[in-house]
Amino acid sequence: MNPASPHRATAATVRISAKAGLFTESVIREMTRLALQYNAINLSQGFPDFPAPAEIKRAAQEAIAADINQYAITWGAKSLRNAIAEKFQCWQGITVDPEREITVCCGSTEAMMSSMMAIINPGDEVVVFEPFYENYGPDAILSGATPRFVKLYPPDWTFDPAELAAAFGPATKAIILNTPNNPTGKVFERAELESIRDLCVRWNAYAITDEIYEHMLYDGAKHISMATLGGMRERTITINALSKTYSVTGWRVGWAIAAPEVTSAIRKVHDFLTVGAAAPLQEAGALALKFPDSYYETLASEYLARRDRLLGILADAGFHCFKPHGAYYIMTDISSFGFPDDIAFAKYLVKEIGIAAVPGSSFYQNPADGCTHLRFTFCKTEKTFQAAAERLAKFKPGRAAGSK
Ligand SMILES: Cc1ncc(COP(=O)(O)O)c(C=O)c1O
C-alpha cells in the first residue's frame, strides 16, 4: 500500500487523545484472548461457562418474536425499571421511584461510566479502594477524575481508617465502593460502611457502589447496600446488572439507582453515549428480577460449592489462597513460587500449563503492589474444574521458576 495513502495511518498522522494514551487494554480480557490462543482453561475473566436460566432465555426469545425490537425508552423499559424498584424494595427495604430514580444502561460498566461523567468536574477526586476492579482506573481518567487509592490489606482486606480519612478532602466528589468485592472477595461490614458514610457526609461526597455480586455470599456474610445507611439514601448511586446474578454477562443490561437530580444527569449522559440497552433483553430482565428467593439461595449455595472446589484445587497445587466471602474470585499469593513477577507467572501458566488467570498487578495503580498476586475465577462447571485440576497436577513450581 502507498504509505502516503490517506487510508493508511502513519506515525505522523496517528494522534490519539491524551486520555486514551493513559491506559492500556484490559488485562483481564487480554487473558481471555491468550486462553483461546493457547487452548488454555480460562479461569481469568468472570463469565460463567454454564447456561443461563432457561426461563430468561425463553423470555428473551419471546420478546424478539413479539417484535420488541426497536429502541426502548432511553432510560429503560418501564417493565424493567418497575422490577428493579420492586427488587430493591424487597431486598434492601428502599423505596425508589422508577420514573425518576433509575437509569437502565448497557451493563454496569456503562452505568458506572455514565454516573461518573454525570458528577465529575475537572479537579474532582474519587476515592478508590485498592486492589480495584480494573475498569475503575480508566473510568476515572475518562471522566476526568483524579483517583485517590486506599489500600485493602490482606489477609482480610481491611483498610486503615486513618488512611481512608486522609484520602478524603475538599476535592473529593465520590468514593467508588465494590461490595462484595472483585478481586478480593471481601464483603464490607456495617461498621466499615458506617465509617465510609461518615466521611461522605463530612466531605459532602457521593458513594458510587457497584453491587453486582450482591447474591454471591458465603460463610454467613451479609450484603448491605450503602444506600440503606442513615444519611446515604440521597448521596448514593447504586449500580447493578443482570450480568452476574443471572449468568448473562453478554447481554449488557445494567442500571444506576440515584436521587432524581443525579438521575437526570446520568440519563442525559447515558442517552448520548449509548441511547439504550437491548430492548428485548430488558423485557427478559424484568422477568428475571421477579425470580423467587429460592433462585438466589440456589445460586449462592452452588457458588459456595464451586468456591470450595477451586480452593481445594489451588491449595493442592501449592497456592496460598485468600478465602473469599463473596463474589466469584480467589486472590492468591504466588510469592513462594519464585517467579520474577505475576505477569511472568501468568504467562507461564497459560502457555505451559494451560490455565489462564489474571495477574494481580492489573488491580493496582502501581504494578509492583500486585506482583505477588494472581486472581482465579470459579464461575465454572465441574468439567472445567476437573480439567484444571489435571493440568495443575503437572505444575512443579520449583522446577518451573528455576527453568525460566
Ligand atoms: C466489580 C465489577 N463491576 C462491573 C463488572 C462488569 O459488569 P457488566 O458486565 O454488568 O458491565 C464486573 C465484571 O467482571 C465486575 O467484576
XYZ file of C-alpha atoms and ligand atoms in Angstrom:
420
model
C 0.000 0.000 0.000
C 1.180 3.513 -0.759
C 2.449 4.907 2.535
C 1.106 8.303 1.564
C -2.391 6.898 1.060
C -4.940 8.755 3.189
C -6.347 5.345 4.209
C -3.181 4.332 5.964
C -2.359 5.845 9.345
C 1.333 6.586 9.709
C 3.252 7.634 12.778
C 2.839 11.228 11.630
C -0.938 11.014 11.303
C -1.787 8.947 14.398
C -2.843 11.481 17.000
C -4.769 9.749 19.755
C -6.159 11.608 22.726
C -4.084 12.153 25.838
C -6.745 10.300 27.836
C -6.688 7.206 25.610
C -2.906 7.180 25.917
C -3.116 6.974 29.693
C -4.367 3.406 29.999
C -3.735 0.050 28.389
C -6.195 -2.520 27.083
C -7.901 -4.616 29.729
C -5.510 -7.225 31.117
C -8.460 -9.429 32.089
C -9.865 -9.514 28.584
C -6.355 -9.962 27.171
C -6.002 -13.096 29.326
C -9.182 -14.442 27.751
C -7.637 -13.974 24.310
C -4.426 -15.709 25.433
C -6.537 -18.547 26.845
C -8.090 -19.015 23.399
C -4.721 -18.760 21.667
C -3.101 -21.431 23.862
C -6.228 -23.519 24.260
C -5.997 -22.916 27.987
C -8.696 -23.315 30.627
C -9.992 -19.838 31.237
C -10.074 -19.063 34.951
C -9.372 -15.384 34.242
C -12.405 -13.394 33.066
C -15.515 -13.606 35.223
C -18.125 -15.171 32.982
C -19.874 -18.481 33.609
C -19.293 -21.434 31.286
C -22.683 -22.891 32.233
C -26.079 -21.996 30.745
C -28.194 -19.023 31.747
C -31.593 -19.894 33.313
C -33.949 -21.363 30.684
C -36.831 -19.042 31.702
C -34.965 -15.879 30.867
C -33.618 -17.224 27.604
C -37.191 -18.082 26.651
C -38.399 -14.627 27.729
C -35.760 -13.005 25.502
C -36.758 -15.171 22.543
C -40.424 -14.367 23.111
C -39.692 -10.654 23.327
C -37.908 -10.760 19.977
C -40.736 -12.811 18.440
C -43.240 -10.284 19.803
C -41.292 -7.592 17.973
C -39.903 -5.746 20.933
C -37.035 -4.903 18.635
C -36.951 -1.136 18.480
C -35.416 1.385 20.875
C -36.713 1.081 24.405
C -37.262 4.296 26.371
C -33.730 5.650 26.614
C -33.520 5.341 30.414
C -35.015 1.855 30.408
C -38.165 -0.127 29.618
C -40.871 0.611 32.174
C -41.304 -3.088 32.988
C -37.615 -3.432 33.876
C -37.463 -0.212 35.895
C -40.529 -1.312 37.860
C -38.940 -4.705 38.503
C -35.662 -3.077 39.636
C -37.564 -0.851 42.063
C -39.550 -3.812 43.432
C -36.450 -5.935 43.928
C -34.536 -3.133 45.657
C -37.524 -2.587 47.951
C -37.812 -6.281 48.685
C -34.100 -6.998 49.335
C -32.857 -3.715 50.766
C -36.070 -2.082 52.027
C -35.508 1.067 49.977
C -38.324 2.655 48.017
C -37.205 4.186 44.728
C -39.255 5.920 42.079
C -38.798 4.023 38.804
C -39.866 7.121 36.876
C -37.222 9.425 38.349
C -34.512 7.387 40.057
C -33.465 4.540 37.744
C -31.414 4.557 34.543
C -31.005 1.301 32.632
C -27.648 1.162 30.839
C -25.509 -1.187 28.733
C -24.223 -3.241 31.652
C -22.967 -1.964 34.964
C -19.880 -0.870 33.028
C -21.823 1.839 31.251
C -23.827 2.629 34.405
C -20.536 3.380 36.199
C -19.152 5.438 33.309
C -22.367 7.437 32.852
C -22.596 8.054 36.598
C -19.053 9.306 36.814
C -19.409 11.525 33.769
C -22.616 12.879 35.303
C -20.995 14.052 38.543
C -17.298 14.710 37.867
C -15.836 18.150 37.146
C -12.182 18.938 36.372
C -10.219 18.831 39.616
C -12.590 16.411 41.345
C -11.113 13.443 43.174
C -12.585 9.962 43.635
C -11.507 7.611 46.396
C -10.979 4.026 45.230
C -10.122 1.006 47.354
C -7.132 -0.913 46.039
C -6.913 -3.651 44.716
C -9.751 -2.483 42.480
C -11.760 -3.851 39.564
C -9.606 -2.685 36.692
C -12.304 -0.614 34.932
C -12.326 1.973 37.713
C -8.908 3.329 36.665
C -9.927 4.162 33.061
C -13.371 5.255 34.351
C -11.632 7.893 36.449
C -9.389 9.007 33.577
C -12.213 9.187 31.026
C -14.491 11.129 33.340
C -11.647 13.480 34.298
C -11.426 12.492 37.979
C -8.198 12.122 39.911
C -8.223 8.782 41.766
C -7.037 8.601 45.375
C -6.264 4.987 46.216
C -6.725 3.465 49.663
C -5.224 0.037 50.308
C -7.142 -3.041 51.397
C -4.655 -5.193 53.305
C -4.563 -8.987 53.165
C -5.375 -11.447 54.577
C -8.813 -9.945 55.409
C -8.542 -6.984 53.043
C -9.203 -4.475 55.797
C -8.434 -0.776 55.404
C -6.751 1.589 57.799
C -9.403 4.162 58.848
C -6.697 6.839 59.103
C -5.591 6.183 55.522
C -9.180 6.345 54.342
C -9.782 9.616 56.195
C -6.587 11.068 54.705
C -7.821 10.284 51.175
C -10.916 12.476 51.633
C -10.794 16.243 51.383
C -12.472 19.282 49.873
C -11.813 17.993 46.319
C -13.446 14.589 46.962
C -16.507 14.141 44.762
C -17.128 10.449 45.387
C -15.907 7.133 46.663
C -16.226 4.032 44.476
C -17.124 1.032 46.552
C -17.474 -2.527 45.278
C -19.072 -4.957 47.701
C -18.986 -7.951 47.513
C -15.598 -7.172 46.097
C -13.738 -8.122 42.968
C -10.899 -9.203 43.166
C -10.617 -9.870 46.912
C -13.962 -11.487 47.770
C -14.304 -9.066 50.683
C -17.826 -8.212 51.819
C -17.782 -4.839 53.566
C -19.261 -4.954 57.070
C -21.659 -2.464 58.590
C -19.022 -0.773 60.775
C -16.778 -0.283 57.739
C -19.646 1.121 55.698
C -20.511 3.474 58.556
C -17.003 4.857 58.657
C -17.178 5.426 54.886
C -20.605 7.022 55.332
C -19.271 9.408 57.975
C -16.570 10.612 55.587
C -19.031 11.001 52.693
C -21.298 13.098 54.893
C -18.412 15.147 56.306
C -16.984 15.955 52.861
C -20.308 16.076 51.001
C -19.235 13.245 48.705
C -21.211 10.641 46.762
C -20.794 6.900 47.182
C -20.949 5.028 43.888
C -21.499 1.429 44.891
C -21.018 -1.454 42.491
C -23.178 -4.249 43.920
C -23.211 -6.719 41.044
C -22.132 -9.638 43.248
C -24.807 -8.957 45.884
C -26.153 -12.518 45.787
C -22.821 -14.338 45.901
C -22.220 -14.554 49.633
C -20.581 -17.281 51.724
C -19.851 -18.122 55.367
C -22.818 -16.086 56.647
C -21.673 -12.825 55.011
C -24.472 -10.281 54.508
C -24.672 -7.738 51.736
C -25.550 -4.250 52.968
C -26.369 -1.605 50.379
C -24.726 1.699 51.198
C -27.986 3.487 50.351
C -29.641 1.892 53.422
C -27.332 3.701 55.851
C -28.678 6.831 57.525
C -27.721 9.918 55.510
C -26.759 7.929 52.404
C -30.058 7.492 50.546
C -29.610 10.784 48.660
C -25.867 10.601 48.155
C -25.525 7.014 46.909
C -25.512 5.881 43.289
C -26.236 2.148 43.412
C -25.020 0.199 40.407
C -26.124 -3.290 39.494
C -26.735 -5.521 36.464
C -28.250 -8.721 35.147
C -24.753 -9.894 34.180
C -23.603 -11.920 37.173
C -26.796 -12.734 39.076
C -28.483 -14.272 36.037
C -25.346 -15.535 34.223
C -25.852 -13.292 31.186
C -22.672 -11.227 31.021
C -23.051 -10.915 27.243
C -26.470 -9.283 27.422
C -25.125 -5.933 28.574
C -28.013 -4.820 30.773
C -27.271 -2.906 33.969
C -28.587 0.113 35.871
C -27.891 3.018 38.185
C -30.222 3.994 41.018
C -29.811 7.562 42.290
C -31.710 10.571 43.595
C -33.807 12.369 40.923
C -31.410 15.295 40.231
C -28.463 12.913 39.875
C -30.545 10.534 37.765
C -31.448 13.371 35.370
C -27.741 13.968 34.769
C -26.967 10.247 34.410
C -29.836 9.837 31.929
C -28.526 12.643 29.722
C -25.013 11.194 29.598
C -26.377 7.690 29.023
C -28.667 8.812 26.192
C -25.823 10.362 24.225
C -23.370 7.554 24.978
C -25.469 4.539 24.012
C -29.157 5.575 23.630
C -30.209 2.427 25.422
C -29.708 -1.206 26.312
C -31.106 -4.024 24.125
C -34.904 -3.763 24.267
C -35.859 -7.473 24.201
C -33.231 -8.306 26.818
C -34.654 -5.644 29.103
C -38.021 -7.451 28.922
C -36.342 -10.727 29.843
C -34.585 -8.917 32.680
C -37.926 -7.750 34.054
C -38.916 -11.405 34.381
C -35.569 -12.429 35.913
C -35.817 -9.850 38.672
C -39.060 -11.470 39.813
C -37.470 -14.889 40.412
C -38.393 -16.330 43.819
C -35.957 -16.253 46.761
C -35.128 -19.898 46.108
C -33.318 -18.848 42.892
C -30.873 -16.706 44.871
C -30.457 -19.342 47.598
C -29.530 -21.949 44.993
C -27.213 -19.504 43.223
C -25.299 -18.816 46.462
C -25.094 -22.466 47.508
C -23.870 -23.570 44.074
C -21.225 -20.856 44.091
C -20.167 -21.880 47.593
C -19.534 -25.416 46.331
C -17.566 -24.022 43.364
C -15.530 -21.777 45.648
C -14.583 -24.699 47.872
C -13.765 -26.861 44.862
C -11.361 -24.296 43.394
C -9.840 -23.515 46.796
C -9.031 -27.227 47.084
C -7.528 -27.429 43.600
C -5.354 -24.363 44.120
C -4.234 -25.454 47.582
C -3.228 -28.868 46.175
C -1.126 -27.066 43.554
C 0.663 -25.128 46.298
C -1.094 -21.763 46.045
C -1.666 -19.663 49.131
C -5.337 -18.604 48.817
C -7.220 -15.740 50.466
C -10.634 -17.272 51.116
C -13.334 -15.060 49.586
C -16.604 -14.445 51.449
C -18.381 -13.017 48.421
C -18.232 -12.602 44.609
C -16.660 -15.367 42.496
C -12.906 -14.859 42.550
C -9.993 -16.186 44.567
C -6.948 -13.984 45.134
C -3.789 -15.942 45.703
C -0.291 -15.198 46.930
C 2.294 -16.555 44.494
C 5.439 -15.242 46.164
C 6.613 -18.699 47.256
C 6.815 -19.932 43.632
C 9.936 -17.930 42.831
C 8.797 -16.281 39.573
C 10.047 -12.737 38.889
C 6.503 -11.346 38.998
C 2.807 -12.024 38.413
C 2.971 -11.369 34.646
C 5.792 -13.870 34.142
C 3.905 -16.414 36.222
C 0.557 -15.819 34.451
C 2.246 -16.214 31.065
C 3.970 -19.404 32.188
C 0.668 -20.822 33.463
C -1.259 -20.034 30.297
C 1.405 -21.208 27.844
C 2.978 -24.167 29.638
C 0.280 -25.485 31.954
C -2.800 -24.335 30.040
C -4.503 -22.324 32.786
C -5.396 -18.644 32.371
C -5.562 -16.413 35.462
C -5.323 -12.652 35.945
C -2.038 -11.051 37.104
C -2.539 -9.227 40.404
C -0.813 -6.079 39.142
C -3.838 -5.283 36.964
C -5.756 -4.470 40.150
C -3.244 -1.924 41.437
C -2.189 1.554 40.401
C 1.443 0.673 40.980
C 2.011 -2.762 39.371
C 4.664 -3.625 41.953
C 1.969 -3.671 44.656
C 0.164 -6.560 42.966
C 3.132 -8.528 41.670
C 2.749 -11.301 44.249
C -0.904 -11.954 43.426
C -2.852 -13.915 40.839
C -6.656 -13.997 40.606
C -8.705 -17.039 39.592
C -12.451 -17.163 38.955
C -14.709 -20.021 39.983
C -17.833 -19.324 37.897
C -17.167 -22.604 36.114
C -18.536 -26.115 35.714
C -17.221 -29.278 37.357
C -15.895 -30.358 33.954
C -13.727 -27.228 33.842
C -12.551 -27.751 37.444
C -11.659 -31.363 36.688
C -9.605 -30.327 33.655
C -7.946 -27.523 35.639
C -7.047 -29.958 38.433
C -5.475 -32.348 35.908
C -3.429 -29.600 34.299
C -2.301 -28.106 37.586
C -1.131 -31.542 38.691
C 1.619 -31.112 36.032
C 2.736 -27.876 37.670
C 6.034 -28.325 39.504
C 6.622 -24.856 40.954
C 10.300 -25.051 41.945
C 11.438 -26.508 38.614
C 9.244 -24.184 36.547
C 10.539 -20.971 38.068
C 14.126 -22.206 38.025
C 13.991 -23.184 34.368
C 12.618 -19.864 33.095
C -16.922 -5.369 40.067
C -17.401 -5.460 38.681
N -18.159 -4.464 38.191
C -18.622 -4.489 36.922
C -18.332 -5.550 36.080
C -18.874 -5.535 34.683
O -20.245 -5.745 34.739
P -21.174 -5.641 33.442
O -20.986 -6.904 32.673
O -22.568 -5.544 34.008
O -20.806 -4.426 32.694
C -17.552 -6.611 36.539
C -17.230 -7.740 35.651
O -16.436 -8.593 35.934
C -17.081 -6.561 37.869
O -16.332 -7.541 38.375
